[in-house]
Amino acid sequence: MTSDKVMVHVDHLKKNFGALEVLKDISVDIHEGEVVVLLGPSGSGKSTLLRCINQLEEATAGTIVVDGIEITDKHTDINKARENIGMVFQHFNLFNNKNVLENITLAPTTLKKCTVEEAKTRAKKLLDRVGLADKSEAYPSQLSGGQKQRVAIARSLAMEPDVMLFDEPTSALDPEMVGEVLDVMKELAKGGMTMIVVTHEIGFAREVADRIIFMDGGYIVEQGTPDEVINNPKEKRTIDFLNKVL
Amino acid sequence: MIKLIQTYSPMILGALGNTVLLCLLSLCIAMVIGLLVALLNVSRNRVCNFFGTVYVDAIRGVPLIVLAYFIYFGLPAGVKSIGQGILNSGLSGVMGGFGTSCVNFRLSAIQAGTAALSMNCGAYMAEIIRAGIESVDRGQMEASRALGLNYSQSMRLVILPQAIKTMIPSIINQFIITLKDTSILSVIGFAELTNVGKTIAGNTFKSLEAWTIIGIVYMIVIITLSKVAKRIERRLKND
């Protein structure tokens, strides 16, 4: 599935929160169609890296290029660039004042990507794809965690992004609902979506990831195929981490 | 007492109308001021924060009665002396018309009263709206921005509609406070309820009766409002 085209290019990225250096020097290329899983202990900077890629966190130094657009450049229209970068959050963040259908159609219609009718048709197709065709009129408060997260994925897909970022998408879910969300993500990966996933689901990483990046202390410690990183880790910090979570 | 009511009821009703009018007008303007100042205060821009904070602190730091005196008496006096300054200086040739209108500048009691009450209520409204905006989970803004919506689209379509729900009880409370605050404007001679109460008490020397009637009129209006507020609040909770 992976092509030669670099979809996300991160070059010497640094991110500080005040005096705290969260990302110290990150350089990585992610190719079109690649599924990359970021692993690492909490506080290692995984989520921050993800949030830098769509500039929810402004990079302190370094460059990030997504699909040919340098999003760390001050002159870039960041709103336009974000249309191409989907993001799924740990706490779903569905718009509580809108029903499922409105959640999905809000961005495409407001940003004039298509007409209201087209947006609705597309939203219904997406809901069908995530297995929630019957929930289009429901409000977020009426959905289970797993359903909310599937709607959130559909909402991101409605903008037809070329890259999807997943920030611990299953961490806030009851165990029995993790599977339904991972299944949707697996389908997405099979369809050739470029995905960057922060997760603690080692099973998912092993099965779906093309590459695993292990981070600690603001650096990339080790990266490679799931077999290399999970089954035969070389770095001590990776081994320690895997011993704790496996 | 009955006779007093019979004689003065047109005056009292007129004053009630004035009170409600002043209150409604001020509230509408205060909502606009409040929204703008709240947006300044929740913005990430330090300069915006500065002006928002200065407004809220300044207005909340001054009693309404002082603000009313300032606008009704102080402001025209200031404008007048500027006008005289223009007329007495070499500028009278070019700006003579402007100078004359400055000298003749006057504010009616309702203009000054509305301005004072709007500015005062606006500062409190700003704090209510700011708290409402801040009560909305940060993730809502992030999700909206991540989809490509800009700040003002996110504010308008996602944040404010959710914030309004939590704000409504406080806004209704502020409405009641503002209604009572109109009585302070009796000092600049605006013919609202309290001012008319003074007139009646002065004319008839029946202070007890006059103030009882005025008090009851206030109470009826405010209790009715509170009941309506409770009902709206309950309906919102059930949503």
Tab-separated table of N, CA, C and O in Angstrom, chain A residues 23 28 52-53 90 100 107 135 176 182 215:
chain	number	residue	atom	x	y	z
A	23	LEU	N	9.293	17.969	22.856
A	23	LEU	CA	9.905	17.327	21.685
A	23	LEU	C	11.282	17.939	21.492
A	23	LEU	O	11.410	19.155	21.389
A	28	VAL	N	11.248	12.765	10.845
A	28	VAL	CA	10.652	11.521	10.359
A	28	VAL	C	9.890	11.787	9.056
A	28	VAL	O	9.366	12.878	8.856
A	52	CYS	N	1.308	18.608	16.670
A	52	CYS	CA	2.116	19.546	15.894
A	52	CYS	C	1.847	19.381	14.405
A	52	CYS	O	1.936	20.332	13.633
A	53	ILE	N	1.506	18.152	14.005
A	53	ILE	CA	1.335	17.885	12.579
A	53	ILE	C	0.149	18.666	12.011
A	53	ILE	O	0.176	19.064	10.861
A	90	GLN	N	-8.941	11.530	21.735
A	90	GLN	CA	-9.195	10.561	22.812
A	90	GLN	C	-10.619	10.707	23.357
A	90	GLN	O	-11.306	9.729	23.584
A	100	VAL	N	-25.821	13.727	15.039
A	100	VAL	CA	-24.754	13.002	14.342
A	100	VAL	C	-24.572	13.518	12.911
A	100	VAL	O	-23.455	13.822	12.480
A	107	ALA	N	-18.549	20.811	8.845
A	107	ALA	CA	-17.341	21.332	8.203
A	107	ALA	C	-17.465	21.378	6.676
A	107	ALA	O	-17.205	22.425	6.083
A	135	LYS	N	-28.200	5.942	13.249
A	135	LYS	CA	-28.008	6.914	14.339
A	135	LYS	C	-27.916	8.358	13.860
A	135	LYS	O	-27.524	9.228	14.642
A	176	GLU	N	-15.076	-3.321	26.126
A	176	GLU	CA	-15.857	-4.046	25.113
A	176	GLU	C	-16.137	-3.190	23.877
A	176	GLU	O	-16.663	-3.686	22.891
A	182	LEU	N	-11.440	-0.090	16.596
A	182	LEU	CA	-10.246	-0.600	15.905
A	182	LEU	C	-10.608	-1.215	14.561
A	182	LEU	O	-9.869	-1.077	13.584
A	215	MET	N	8.876	6.256	21.042
A	215	MET	CA	9.390	7.547	21.514
A	215	MET	C	9.584	7.511	23.016
A	215	MET	O	8.853	6.852	23.738
